[in-house]
Amino acid sequence: MLRINQIKLRPGHSREELEDKILKYLHIKKDALLDYQIQKQSIDARKKPDIFFSYTIDVKVKQESSILRKMKNQVLKVIRQDYEIPSCGELSLHSRPVIAGSGPAGLFCGYLLAKAGYRPLILERGGSVDERMQDVEEFWKSGRLNLSSNVQFGEGGAGTFSDGKLNTLVKDAKGRGRFVLETFVAHGAPESILYEQKPHIGTDILIHVVKSMRQSIEAMGGEIRFHTQLTDLDLKPDTQNGHPVLKGIIVNQEEYLETKLLILAVGHSARDTFHMLYEKQLDMQAKSFAVGVRIEHPQAMMNVCQYGKEAAGELPAASYKLTAQLENGRGAYTFCMCPGGYVVNASSEEGRLAVNGMSYHDRGGVNANSAVIVTVTPEDYGSAHPLAGIRFQRMLEERAWEQGQGRVPVQCFKDFCANQVSDQFGDVKPQIKGAFVPANVRAIFPEGLGDSLEEGIRLMDHKIHGFAREDAVLSGVESRTSSPVKIFRNEEFESNIPGVYPCGEGAGYAGGITSAAMDGIKTAEAVILKYRPK
């Protein structure tokens, strides 16, 4: 195939107009174009409001070598790298592999193992997506929290109740990232995620995609058990080296499952599981992450900034990504930006409150929101203990719960700077899933972190005028940006306990839906390369 770069068309163009553009670019007739595939679509807004879509397109044509010769340096010869499952190893696997967690890492690990014939058993402490939707909606309506089925726990993991963003900075020459996107499309996601510069699915579609993937795993011989939490490991000494090895696991405190292969895909909020694993002497350490607030602005303001006009029209709701280097050496940045989205109460523990952001597929909400966060390190935790980051998270979430008395605390940026409760909102009205109340969001944070957040927002205003507007709405606390723990693994993806494979965001190896899915795939590959299915 040949690759064409920089095909530009105005928003709202038809498929026919794109094909005509390809034909004119290559100087060929319609019957010479056998096939084409959009590889990338990005937005060229350098001369806003005069905006274009810019395409990279792979084409299959008659007389390819002749066109390549005539258009040297204008088209490139490309060979597509399709993902291939590796050949299985020689060691016998006497029990089915067990996966703890059905977030992106666990789901894709299970999907690949099922395709390769390993019949994996996936354990999920929460409910199915259908149950989970009801539990989350009930929590947002009444405040009654289901500790095992909420925004953090349940089929699909924490990413299910998010914007469903699929962009990643992970480079992978083996085609794993493309395989993730193609698998999503095969299970109901829009085909556009294969080429959009910033692909997203949206919570409303993602729940159906996750359910469809589960059904595919089951059809291939795998099994998923809901309301089944990993609560203990059964270890036995290895007579050869004296180290413990996995013999089996205990779920729901009492049920025993024999297995010699456990994949830990438990997600970043499985704090009780981290405590159990620490007691079992799984090698881990505290890691840096980031904490902060959600900030809301009018989506129309972001559209003006990025497109030069309030209404996006045929363009997607405008997004942004901002960074700032602070005087104290910390980094401040925006994270998980949700165009036309909602702030959500993402709590998973009684007496503690955390927020996140979510968008539906159409991104049709009146506000844009994102996390504004600053980096924190083990020095901030006050301890070198491997679980000190969890204690730090819980401290912030307890303060957030106290400020809002169980409701999401919100504050205008003007009042955040003045360290006082807001008595009224300006033009920006909170768009929040769950009850909220005016409170002193700044009081959640230690003084240095509150100062850092204020400085970061003011510096970001230099890049997007109005970002630090007085009536921008802040809510807290954004504390679940990534795992506060890293569980060590070797080059074969095993922990210091043979048979235990840490993977995904919870173990500290990913930061988003796509990267977590790719890490789940890598972990499945490690199992496949070592063992043959039973």
Short mmCIF file of C-alpha atoms in Angstrom, two decimals:
data_model
loop_
_atom_site.label_atom_id
_atom_site.label_comp_id
_atom_site.label_asym_id
_atom_site.label_seq_id
_atom_site.Cartn_x
_atom_site.Cartn_y
_atom_site.Cartn_z
CA MET A 1 0.00 0.00 0.00
CA LEU A 2 0.98 3.64 -0.45
CA ARG A 3 0.68 6.31 2.23
CA ILE A 4 -0.46 9.86 1.51
CA ASN A 5 0.05 12.63 4.05
CA GLN A 6 -1.63 16.02 4.37
CA ILE A 7 -4.91 15.50 2.53
CA LYS A 8 -6.97 18.48 3.72
CA LEU A 9 -10.72 18.98 3.61
CA ARG A 10 -13.17 21.22 5.42
CA PRO A 11 -15.31 19.82 8.26
CA GLY A 12 -18.56 18.31 7.07
CA HIS A 13 -17.09 16.94 3.83
CA SER A 14 -18.55 13.79 2.28
CA ARG A 15 -16.92 10.45 1.60
CA GLU A 16 -17.11 11.23 -2.10
CA GLU A 17 -15.18 14.48 -1.61
CA LEU A 18 -12.43 12.59 0.20
CA GLU A 19 -12.20 10.03 -2.60
CA ASP A 20 -12.05 12.82 -5.23
CA LYS A 21 -9.21 14.43 -3.28
CA ILE A 22 -7.29 11.15 -3.27
CA LEU A 23 -7.77 10.69 -7.01
CA LYS A 24 -6.61 14.22 -7.78
CA TYR A 25 -3.59 13.90 -5.48
CA LEU A 26 -2.47 10.68 -7.18
CA HIS A 27 -3.49 11.82 -10.68
CA ILE A 28 -5.46 8.62 -11.29
CA LYS A 29 -8.95 7.66 -12.41
CA LYS A 30 -11.55 6.14 -10.12
CA ASP A 31 -11.15 2.58 -11.40
CA ALA A 32 -7.44 2.69 -10.47
CA LEU A 33 -8.25 3.20 -6.78
CA LEU A 34 -8.82 -0.28 -5.39
CA ASP A 35 -9.17 0.57 -1.70
CA TYR A 36 -8.16 3.13 0.90
CA GLN A 37 -8.02 3.37 4.66
CA ILE A 38 -7.84 6.45 6.85
CA GLN A 39 -4.88 6.10 9.21
CA LYS A 40 -5.10 9.43 10.97
CA GLN A 41 -7.43 12.41 11.13
CA SER A 42 -6.23 15.56 12.87
CA ILE A 43 -7.48 19.15 13.05
CA ASP A 44 -5.51 21.97 11.44
CA ALA A 45 -6.58 25.10 13.33
CA ARG A 46 -3.53 27.26 12.63
CA LYS A 47 -5.65 29.80 10.72
CA LYS A 48 -8.79 29.69 12.84
CA PRO A 49 -11.66 30.10 12.28
CA ASP A 50 -10.68 28.69 8.86
CA ILE A 51 -10.22 25.08 9.95
CA PHE A 52 -9.49 21.86 8.08
CA PHE A 53 -9.34 18.15 8.74
CA SER A 54 -5.91 16.81 7.78
CA TYR A 55 -5.69 13.15 6.79
CA THR A 56 -3.06 10.46 6.49
CA ILE A 57 -4.42 7.80 4.16
CA ASP A 58 -3.18 4.41 2.98
CA VAL A 59 -4.29 3.52 -0.54
CA LYS A 60 -4.27 0.36 -2.63
CA VAL A 61 -3.99 1.17 -6.34
CA LYS A 62 -3.35 -0.37 -9.70
CA GLN A 63 0.20 0.07 -11.03
CA GLU A 64 1.52 0.94 -7.58
CA SER A 65 5.18 0.90 -8.59
CA SER A 66 4.54 3.36 -11.42
CA ILE A 67 2.78 5.83 -9.09
CA LEU A 68 5.49 5.44 -6.47
CA ARG A 69 8.13 6.22 -9.07
CA LYS A 70 6.30 9.26 -10.44
CA MET A 71 5.47 10.68 -7.03
CA LYS A 72 8.73 10.05 -5.24
CA ASN A 73 8.82 11.88 -1.86
CA GLN A 74 5.07 12.58 -2.13
CA VAL A 75 3.87 9.08 -1.26
CA LEU A 76 5.47 6.33 0.79
CA LYS A 77 5.44 2.58 0.46
CA VAL A 78 4.09 1.06 3.70
CA ILE A 79 3.75 -2.45 5.02
CA ARG A 80 1.12 -2.75 7.71
CA GLN A 81 2.12 -4.55 10.91
CA ASP A 82 -0.82 -6.66 12.02
CA TYR A 83 -0.78 -7.99 15.55
CA GLU A 84 0.01 -11.70 15.93
CA ILE A 85 -0.46 -13.87 19.01
CA PRO A 86 2.87 -15.54 19.87
CA SER A 87 3.38 -19.30 19.78
CA CYS A 88 2.81 -21.08 23.09
CA GLY A 89 5.61 -22.38 25.28
CA GLU A 90 6.45 -25.90 26.37
CA LEU A 91 5.64 -25.93 30.10
CA SER A 92 2.40 -27.60 31.09
CA LEU A 93 -0.23 -25.44 32.77
CA HIS A 94 -2.22 -27.75 35.02
CA SER A 95 -4.87 -25.21 36.01
CA ARG A 96 -6.62 -22.37 34.21
CA PRO A 97 -5.05 -18.94 34.56
CA VAL A 98 -6.96 -16.70 36.96
CA ILE A 99 -7.23 -12.95 36.39
CA ALA A 100 -8.20 -10.67 39.28
CA GLY A 101 -9.94 -7.61 37.83
CA SER A 102 -11.96 -6.90 34.69
CA GLY A 103 -10.71 -3.41 33.87
CA PRO A 104 -8.91 -2.81 30.55
CA ALA A 105 -5.81 -4.78 31.62
CA GLY A 106 -7.74 -7.79 32.90
CA LEU A 107 -10.27 -7.70 30.09
CA PHE A 108 -7.68 -7.68 27.29
CA CYS A 109 -5.44 -10.17 29.08
CA GLY A 110 -8.43 -12.49 29.35
CA TYR A 111 -9.51 -11.84 25.77
CA LEU A 112 -6.09 -12.77 24.37
CA LEU A 113 -5.73 -15.84 26.58
CA ALA A 114 -9.20 -16.97 25.54
CA LYS A 115 -8.32 -16.53 21.84
CA ALA A 116 -5.21 -18.65 22.42
CA GLY A 117 -7.21 -21.46 24.07
CA TYR A 118 -6.32 -20.96 27.76
CA ARG A 119 -9.93 -20.68 29.04
CA PRO A 120 -9.12 -17.99 31.65
CA LEU A 121 -11.20 -17.35 34.75
CA ILE A 122 -11.72 -13.62 35.39
CA LEU A 123 -12.73 -12.56 38.90
CA GLU A 124 -14.48 -9.21 39.40
CA ARG A 125 -15.30 -7.91 42.87
CA GLY A 126 -18.09 -5.72 41.50
CA GLY A 127 -21.12 -6.39 39.35
CA SER A 128 -21.74 -6.59 35.62
CA VAL A 129 -22.01 -3.32 33.71
CA ASP A 130 -25.81 -3.51 33.83
CA GLU A 131 -25.85 -3.92 37.61
CA ARG A 132 -23.11 -1.37 37.97
CA MET A 133 -24.98 1.29 36.03
CA GLN A 134 -27.92 0.93 38.41
CA ASP A 135 -25.67 1.06 41.49
CA VAL A 136 -23.81 4.16 40.27
CA GLU A 137 -26.98 6.00 39.27
CA GLU A 138 -28.49 5.18 42.68
CA PHE A 139 -25.36 6.51 44.42
CA TRP A 140 -25.43 9.75 42.46
CA LYS A 141 -29.14 10.12 43.24
CA SER A 142 -29.30 9.12 46.90
CA GLY A 143 -25.73 9.04 48.18
CA ARG A 144 -25.99 5.35 49.12
CA LEU A 145 -22.61 3.83 48.21
CA ASN A 146 -22.20 0.20 47.18
CA LEU A 147 -18.64 -0.60 48.31
CA SER A 148 -18.08 -3.26 45.64
CA SER A 149 -20.03 -1.78 42.73
CA ASN A 150 -19.33 1.89 42.05
CA VAL A 151 -17.38 4.22 39.76
CA GLN A 152 -14.13 2.43 40.65
CA PHE A 153 -15.22 -1.22 40.93
CA GLY A 154 -17.19 -3.43 38.57
CA GLU A 155 -17.06 -4.78 35.04
CA GLY A 156 -14.87 -2.58 32.84
CA GLY A 157 -12.98 -0.97 35.71
CA ALA A 158 -12.70 2.72 36.54
CA GLY A 159 -12.32 3.69 32.87
CA THR A 160 -15.93 2.73 32.14
CA PHE A 161 -17.14 5.87 33.92
CA SER A 162 -14.80 8.30 32.23
CA ASP A 163 -14.54 9.98 28.87
CA GLY A 164 -13.38 6.72 27.32
CA LYS A 165 -10.27 8.38 25.91
CA LEU A 166 -8.09 5.99 23.92
CA ASN A 167 -5.02 8.06 23.07
CA THR A 168 -1.72 6.84 24.48
CA LEU A 169 1.95 7.81 24.31
CA VAL A 170 3.04 4.17 24.48
CA LYS A 171 5.06 3.21 21.39
CA ASP A 172 4.63 -0.36 20.21
CA ALA A 173 5.98 -1.73 16.95
CA LYS A 174 4.08 -5.02 17.27
CA GLY A 175 0.67 -3.49 16.63
CA ARG A 176 -0.79 -3.99 20.11
CA GLY A 177 -2.30 -0.51 20.22
CA ARG A 178 -4.02 -0.98 16.88
CA PHE A 179 -5.24 -4.39 18.04
CA VAL A 180 -6.85 -2.76 21.09
CA LEU A 181 -8.71 -0.24 18.92
CA GLU A 182 -9.76 -2.86 16.36
CA THR A 183 -11.05 -5.10 19.15
CA PHE A 184 -13.14 -2.23 20.52
CA VAL A 185 -14.56 -1.58 17.05
CA ALA A 186 -15.34 -5.26 16.57
CA HIS A 187 -17.38 -5.08 19.78
CA GLY A 188 -19.40 -1.98 18.98
CA ALA A 189 -17.17 1.07 19.23
CA PRO A 190 -17.35 3.61 16.36
CA GLU A 191 -14.90 2.94 13.52
CA SER A 192 -13.62 6.52 13.80
CA ILE A 193 -11.51 5.59 16.85
CA LEU A 194 -9.14 3.84 14.44
CA TYR A 195 -7.97 7.13 12.98
CA GLU A 196 -9.00 10.09 15.14
CA GLN A 197 -6.07 11.98 16.62
CA LYS A 198 -7.73 11.89 20.05
CA PRO A 199 -10.08 8.91 19.90
CA HIS A 200 -12.75 8.45 22.52
CA ILE A 201 -15.76 6.19 22.97
CA GLY A 202 -17.81 7.74 25.77
CA THR A 203 -19.34 6.05 28.79
CA ASP A 204 -22.70 5.41 27.10
CA ILE A 205 -21.09 3.30 24.35
CA LEU A 206 -18.22 1.86 26.40
CA ILE A 207 -20.55 -0.07 28.68
CA HIS A 208 -21.93 -1.99 25.67
CA VAL A 209 -18.44 -2.61 24.28
CA VAL A 210 -17.26 -4.05 27.60
CA LYS A 211 -20.29 -6.33 27.81
CA SER A 212 -19.75 -7.55 24.25
CA MET A 213 -16.10 -8.36 24.97
CA ARG A 214 -17.14 -10.37 28.02
CA GLN A 215 -19.54 -12.37 25.85
CA SER A 216 -16.74 -13.05 23.35
CA ILE A 217 -14.47 -14.31 26.12
CA GLU A 218 -17.20 -16.63 27.34
CA ALA A 219 -17.85 -17.88 23.80
CA MET A 220 -14.15 -18.79 23.52
CA GLY A 221 -14.22 -20.86 26.72
CA GLY A 222 -13.37 -18.23 29.31
CA GLU A 223 -15.42 -17.44 32.38
CA ILE A 224 -16.15 -14.24 34.32
CA ARG A 225 -17.42 -14.35 37.88
CA PHE A 226 -18.89 -11.18 39.38
CA HIS A 227 -19.10 -10.29 43.08
CA THR A 228 -15.96 -12.37 43.55
CA GLN A 229 -13.09 -10.60 45.31
CA LEU A 230 -9.54 -11.89 45.69
CA THR A 231 -9.00 -11.87 49.48
CA ASP A 232 -5.94 -14.09 50.10
CA LEU A 233 -3.12 -16.06 48.51
CA ASP A 234 -2.25 -19.64 49.42
CA LEU A 235 1.53 -19.95 49.18
CA LYS A 236 3.85 -22.87 49.74
CA PRO A 237 7.67 -22.96 50.04
CA ASP A 238 9.65 -23.87 46.95
CA THR A 239 12.00 -26.65 48.01
CA GLN A 240 14.57 -25.59 45.41
CA ASN A 241 15.06 -21.92 46.36
CA GLY A 242 13.09 -21.48 49.58
CA HIS A 243 10.88 -18.74 48.17
CA PRO A 244 7.09 -19.10 48.33
CA VAL A 245 5.20 -20.07 45.19
CA LEU A 246 1.50 -19.79 44.42
CA LYS A 247 -0.62 -22.83 45.26
CA GLY A 248 -4.09 -21.28 45.16
CA ILE A 249 -6.20 -18.30 46.11
CA ILE A 250 -9.08 -17.50 48.43
CA VAL A 251 -12.00 -15.41 47.22
CA ASN A 252 -14.73 -13.76 49.28
CA GLN A 253 -12.85 -14.73 52.46
CA GLU A 254 -13.77 -18.42 52.30
CA GLU A 255 -13.88 -20.02 48.85
CA TYR A 256 -10.70 -21.77 47.75
CA LEU A 257 -9.59 -21.90 44.11
CA GLU A 258 -6.59 -23.95 43.09
CA THR A 259 -4.34 -22.18 40.59
CA LYS A 260 -0.66 -21.76 39.99
CA LEU A 261 -1.06 -18.69 37.82
CA LEU A 262 -2.66 -15.45 39.03
CA ILE A 263 -2.69 -12.23 37.01
CA LEU A 264 -3.17 -9.17 39.20
CA ALA A 265 -5.15 -6.60 37.22
CA VAL A 266 -6.88 -5.12 40.25
CA GLY A 267 -6.86 -1.41 39.33
CA HIS A 268 -5.54 1.62 41.20
CA SER A 269 -8.28 1.73 43.85
CA ALA A 270 -8.03 -1.83 45.24
CA ARG A 271 -6.53 -0.61 48.49
CA ASP A 272 -7.61 -3.59 50.59
CA THR A 273 -6.02 -5.91 48.02
CA PHE A 274 -2.74 -3.98 48.16
CA HIS A 275 -2.71 -4.38 51.94
CA MET A 276 -3.25 -8.15 51.62
CA LEU A 277 -0.50 -8.46 49.01
CA TYR A 278 1.88 -6.46 51.20
CA GLU A 279 1.19 -8.85 54.10
CA LYS A 280 2.02 -11.72 51.73
CA GLN A 281 5.39 -10.02 51.11
CA LEU A 282 4.79 -9.23 47.46
CA ASP A 283 7.63 -6.89 46.49
CA MET A 284 6.27 -3.35 46.08
CA GLN A 285 7.05 0.28 46.81
CA ALA A 286 5.28 3.61 47.03
CA LYS A 287 5.40 5.60 43.78
CA SER A 288 4.78 9.18 42.78
CA PHE A 289 1.42 10.19 41.37
CA ALA A 290 -0.57 13.44 41.24
CA VAL A 291 -3.48 15.04 43.09
CA GLY A 292 -5.61 18.13 42.60
CA VAL A 293 -9.05 19.35 41.59
CA ARG A 294 -11.54 19.20 38.74
CA ILE A 295 -11.98 22.56 37.01
CA GLU A 296 -15.02 23.48 34.90
CA HIS A 297 -15.30 26.14 32.18
CA PRO A 298 -17.94 26.78 29.50
CA GLN A 299 -17.37 24.47 26.54
CA ALA A 300 -18.12 27.45 24.27
CA MET A 301 -15.09 29.24 25.75
CA MET A 302 -12.84 26.33 24.85
CA ASN A 303 -14.30 26.20 21.34
CA VAL A 304 -13.47 29.89 20.86
CA CYS A 305 -9.94 29.34 22.09
CA GLN A 306 -9.25 26.33 19.89
CA TYR A 307 -11.47 27.03 16.85
CA GLY A 308 -12.15 30.76 16.94
CA LYS A 309 -15.91 30.26 17.29
CA GLU A 310 -18.29 29.24 20.07
CA ALA A 311 -20.19 26.49 18.26
CA ALA A 312 -18.06 23.53 17.22
CA GLY A 313 -20.46 22.70 14.38
CA GLU A 314 -19.02 19.80 12.39
CA LEU A 315 -15.94 19.75 14.62
CA PRO A 316 -15.70 17.79 17.88
CA ALA A 317 -16.10 19.73 21.13
CA ALA A 318 -12.71 21.37 21.64
CA SER A 319 -10.21 19.83 24.04
CA TYR A 320 -6.97 21.05 25.59
CA LYS A 321 -3.88 19.78 27.38
CA LEU A 322 -1.87 22.18 29.54
CA THR A 323 1.31 21.99 31.62
CA ALA A 324 3.13 24.40 33.89
CA GLN A 325 6.44 24.26 35.73
CA LEU A 326 6.08 25.81 39.19
CA GLU A 327 8.61 27.82 41.14
CA ASN A 328 8.79 25.16 43.85
CA GLY A 329 9.89 22.55 41.30
CA ARG A 330 6.61 20.69 41.10
CA GLY A 331 4.90 20.05 37.79
CA ALA A 332 1.28 21.04 37.26
CA TYR A 333 -0.76 19.69 34.37
CA THR A 334 -4.26 18.94 33.16
CA PHE A 335 -5.35 15.33 33.03
CA CYS A 336 -8.33 13.38 31.69
CA MET A 337 -9.89 16.39 29.96
CA CYS A 338 -13.60 15.88 29.26
CA PRO A 339 -15.05 18.14 26.55
CA GLY A 340 -18.79 18.67 27.04
CA GLY A 341 -18.57 16.45 30.10
CA TYR A 342 -19.49 16.10 33.75
CA VAL A 343 -17.67 15.91 37.04
CA VAL A 344 -18.66 12.71 38.86
CA ASN A 345 -18.56 11.58 42.46
CA ALA A 346 -16.13 8.66 42.12
CA SER A 347 -15.95 7.55 45.76
CA SER A 348 -15.41 3.92 46.71
CA GLU A 349 -14.98 4.07 50.51
CA GLU A 350 -17.28 5.28 53.28
CA GLY A 351 -16.27 8.62 54.76
CA ARG A 352 -13.97 9.44 51.85
CA LEU A 353 -14.75 11.36 48.66
CA ALA A 354 -13.02 11.48 45.27
CA VAL A 355 -14.05 13.02 41.95
CA ASN A 356 -13.39 12.17 38.32
CA GLY A 357 -14.55 13.37 34.90
CA MET A 358 -16.89 11.71 32.41
CA SER A 359 -18.28 12.38 28.94
CA TYR A 360 -20.91 10.71 26.84
CA HIS A 361 -20.07 9.94 23.22
CA ASP A 362 -21.62 13.14 21.86
CA ARG A 363 -19.76 15.32 24.38
CA GLY A 364 -22.84 17.50 24.40
CA GLY A 365 -22.61 18.99 27.91
CA VAL A 366 -22.40 22.76 28.41
CA ASN A 367 -19.14 22.60 30.41
CA ALA A 368 -15.66 21.37 29.71
CA ASN A 369 -13.81 19.90 32.66
CA SER A 370 -10.40 18.46 33.41
CA ALA A 371 -8.30 17.58 36.39
CA VAL A 372 -5.69 20.18 37.32
CA ILE A 373 -3.14 18.24 39.29
CA VAL A 374 0.33 18.58 40.79
CA THR A 375 2.87 15.87 41.30
CA VAL A 376 3.37 14.33 44.73
CA THR A 377 6.21 12.04 45.77
CA PRO A 378 6.98 9.76 48.73
CA GLU A 379 8.51 12.81 50.41
CA ASP A 380 4.99 14.27 50.63
CA TYR A 381 3.66 11.09 52.23
CA GLY A 382 5.85 11.45 55.32
CA SER A 383 6.92 7.80 55.19
CA ALA A 384 8.86 5.36 53.05
CA HIS A 385 6.33 2.60 53.68
CA PRO A 386 5.15 0.94 50.43
CA LEU A 387 1.52 1.84 51.24
CA ALA A 388 2.21 5.42 52.37
CA GLY A 389 0.74 6.82 49.14
CA ILE A 390 -2.57 5.11 49.92
CA ARG A 391 -2.61 6.72 53.37
CA PHE A 392 -1.94 10.09 51.73
CA GLN A 393 -4.83 9.60 49.29
CA ARG A 394 -7.16 8.63 52.10
CA MET A 395 -6.22 11.70 54.13
CA LEU A 396 -7.15 13.99 51.25
CA GLU A 397 -10.38 12.10 50.55
CA GLU A 398 -11.41 12.25 54.21
CA ARG A 399 -10.89 16.02 54.16
CA ALA A 400 -12.95 16.28 50.95
CA TRP A 401 -15.77 14.26 52.54
CA GLU A 402 -15.68 16.48 55.64
CA GLN A 403 -15.77 19.69 53.58
CA GLY A 404 -18.84 18.51 51.67
CA GLN A 405 -20.35 16.30 54.38
CA GLY A 406 -20.57 13.52 51.86
CA ARG A 407 -21.43 15.75 48.91
CA VAL A 408 -18.93 16.95 46.31
CA PRO A 409 -17.36 20.19 47.63
CA VAL A 410 -17.24 22.97 45.02
CA GLN A 411 -15.70 26.44 45.00
CA CYS A 412 -15.19 29.27 42.50
CA PHE A 413 -11.56 29.91 41.63
CA LYS A 414 -11.77 33.42 43.08
CA ASP A 415 -12.74 31.98 46.45
CA PHE A 416 -10.19 29.18 46.18
CA CYS A 417 -7.53 31.90 45.98
CA ALA A 418 -9.09 33.72 48.96
CA ASN A 419 -9.41 30.46 50.94
CA GLN A 420 -13.12 31.03 51.58
CA VAL A 421 -16.40 29.27 50.83
CA SER A 422 -18.20 30.51 47.71
CA ASP A 423 -21.55 32.18 48.44
CA GLN A 424 -22.70 32.12 44.80
CA PHE A 425 -21.72 30.89 41.35
CA GLY A 426 -21.01 33.10 38.36
CA ASP A 427 -21.74 32.25 34.74
CA VAL A 428 -20.18 28.79 35.18
CA LYS A 429 -22.64 26.43 36.87
CA PRO A 430 -21.43 23.05 38.17
CA GLN A 431 -22.27 20.08 35.95
CA ILE A 432 -21.85 17.24 38.44
CA LYS A 433 -23.16 13.69 38.71
CA GLY A 434 -24.04 13.41 42.39
CA ALA A 435 -24.95 15.94 45.07
CA PHE A 436 -22.63 18.91 45.52
CA VAL A 437 -22.34 21.83 47.93
CA PRO A 438 -20.32 25.07 48.16
CA ALA A 439 -17.33 24.43 50.45
CA ASN A 440 -13.68 25.33 50.92
CA VAL A 441 -11.96 23.04 48.43
CA ARG A 442 -8.59 24.61 49.21
CA ALA A 443 -8.82 23.41 52.82
CA ILE A 444 -8.57 19.82 51.55
CA PHE A 445 -4.91 20.28 50.68
CA PRO A 446 -1.76 20.92 52.68
CA GLU A 447 -0.76 24.56 52.24
CA GLY A 448 2.00 23.89 49.73
CA LEU A 449 -0.25 21.87 47.44
CA GLY A 450 -3.03 24.46 47.56
CA ASP A 451 -0.53 27.17 46.62
CA SER A 452 0.80 24.99 43.80
CA LEU A 453 -2.67 24.43 42.34
CA GLU A 454 -3.41 28.17 42.38
CA GLU A 455 -0.08 28.97 40.71
CA GLY A 456 -0.58 26.24 38.11
CA ILE A 457 -4.04 27.52 37.14
CA ARG A 458 -2.75 31.09 36.83
CA LEU A 459 0.14 29.98 34.63
CA MET A 460 -2.24 27.98 32.42
CA ASP A 461 -4.22 31.18 31.88
CA HIS A 462 -1.26 32.42 29.80
CA LYS A 463 -2.01 29.64 27.31
CA ILE A 464 -5.83 29.72 27.42
CA HIS A 465 -7.11 33.17 28.30
CA GLY A 466 -9.91 32.77 30.82
CA PHE A 467 -8.62 29.52 32.29
CA ALA A 468 -8.13 31.35 35.60
CA ARG A 469 -11.45 33.20 35.37
CA GLU A 470 -12.90 34.01 38.78
CA ASP A 471 -16.05 31.94 38.30
CA ALA A 472 -14.36 28.76 37.07
CA VAL A 473 -15.72 25.98 39.28
CA LEU A 474 -13.33 23.76 41.23
CA SER A 475 -14.29 20.50 42.92
CA GLY A 476 -12.31 17.99 44.89
CA VAL A 477 -10.57 15.87 45.42
CA GLU A 478 -8.99 14.39 42.29
CA SER A 479 -6.90 11.69 43.95
CA ARG A 480 -7.19 8.60 41.74
CA THR A 481 -5.02 9.78 38.84
CA SER A 482 -2.82 6.68 38.95
CA SER A 483 -1.76 3.99 41.35
CA PRO A 484 0.22 5.09 44.43
CA VAL A 485 1.90 1.67 44.44
CA LYS A 486 4.26 -0.15 42.09
CA ILE A 487 4.43 -3.95 42.28
CA PHE A 488 7.72 -5.19 40.89
CA ARG A 489 7.95 -7.78 38.16
CA ASN A 490 10.83 -9.30 36.19
CA GLU A 491 11.40 -9.47 32.44
CA GLU A 492 9.03 -12.43 32.27
CA PHE A 493 6.32 -10.31 33.99
CA GLU A 494 6.36 -12.36 37.21
CA SER A 495 6.57 -10.87 40.69
CA ASN A 496 8.93 -12.11 43.41
CA ILE A 497 6.27 -14.77 44.07
CA PRO A 498 6.43 -17.18 41.09
CA GLY A 499 3.05 -17.56 39.45
CA VAL A 500 1.86 -14.06 40.35
CA TYR A 501 1.83 -11.62 37.42
CA PRO A 502 1.17 -7.93 38.28
CA CYS A 503 -0.16 -5.88 35.38
CA GLY A 504 -2.04 -2.76 34.38
CA GLU A 505 -2.62 0.54 36.08
CA GLY A 506 -3.04 -0.81 39.60
CA ALA A 507 0.39 -2.44 39.54
CA GLY A 508 1.97 0.78 38.26
CA TYR A 509 2.52 -0.15 34.61
CA ALA A 510 -0.10 1.92 32.78
CA GLY A 511 -1.94 5.22 32.84
CA GLY A 512 -5.19 5.04 30.89
CA ILE A 513 -7.50 2.67 29.05
CA THR A 514 -5.27 1.93 26.05
CA SER A 515 -1.97 1.60 27.90
CA ALA A 516 -3.62 -0.64 30.51
CA ALA A 517 -5.12 -2.81 27.76
CA MET A 518 -1.74 -3.07 26.06
CA ASP A 519 -0.08 -4.08 29.32
CA GLY A 520 -2.73 -6.76 29.77
CA ILE A 521 -1.86 -8.03 26.30
CA LYS A 522 1.87 -8.08 27.13
CA THR A 523 1.15 -10.02 30.31
CA ALA A 524 -0.95 -12.55 28.38
CA GLU A 525 1.92 -12.89 25.90
CA ALA A 526 4.31 -13.69 28.77
CA VAL A 527 1.99 -16.49 29.90
CA ILE A 528 1.57 -17.81 26.35
CA LEU A 529 5.32 -17.81 25.69
CA LYS A 530 5.96 -19.87 28.84
CA TYR A 531 3.04 -22.30 29.00
CA ARG A 532 0.87 -24.34 26.72
CA PRO A 533 -2.86 -24.42 27.49
CA LYS A 534 -4.26 -27.30 29.50
#
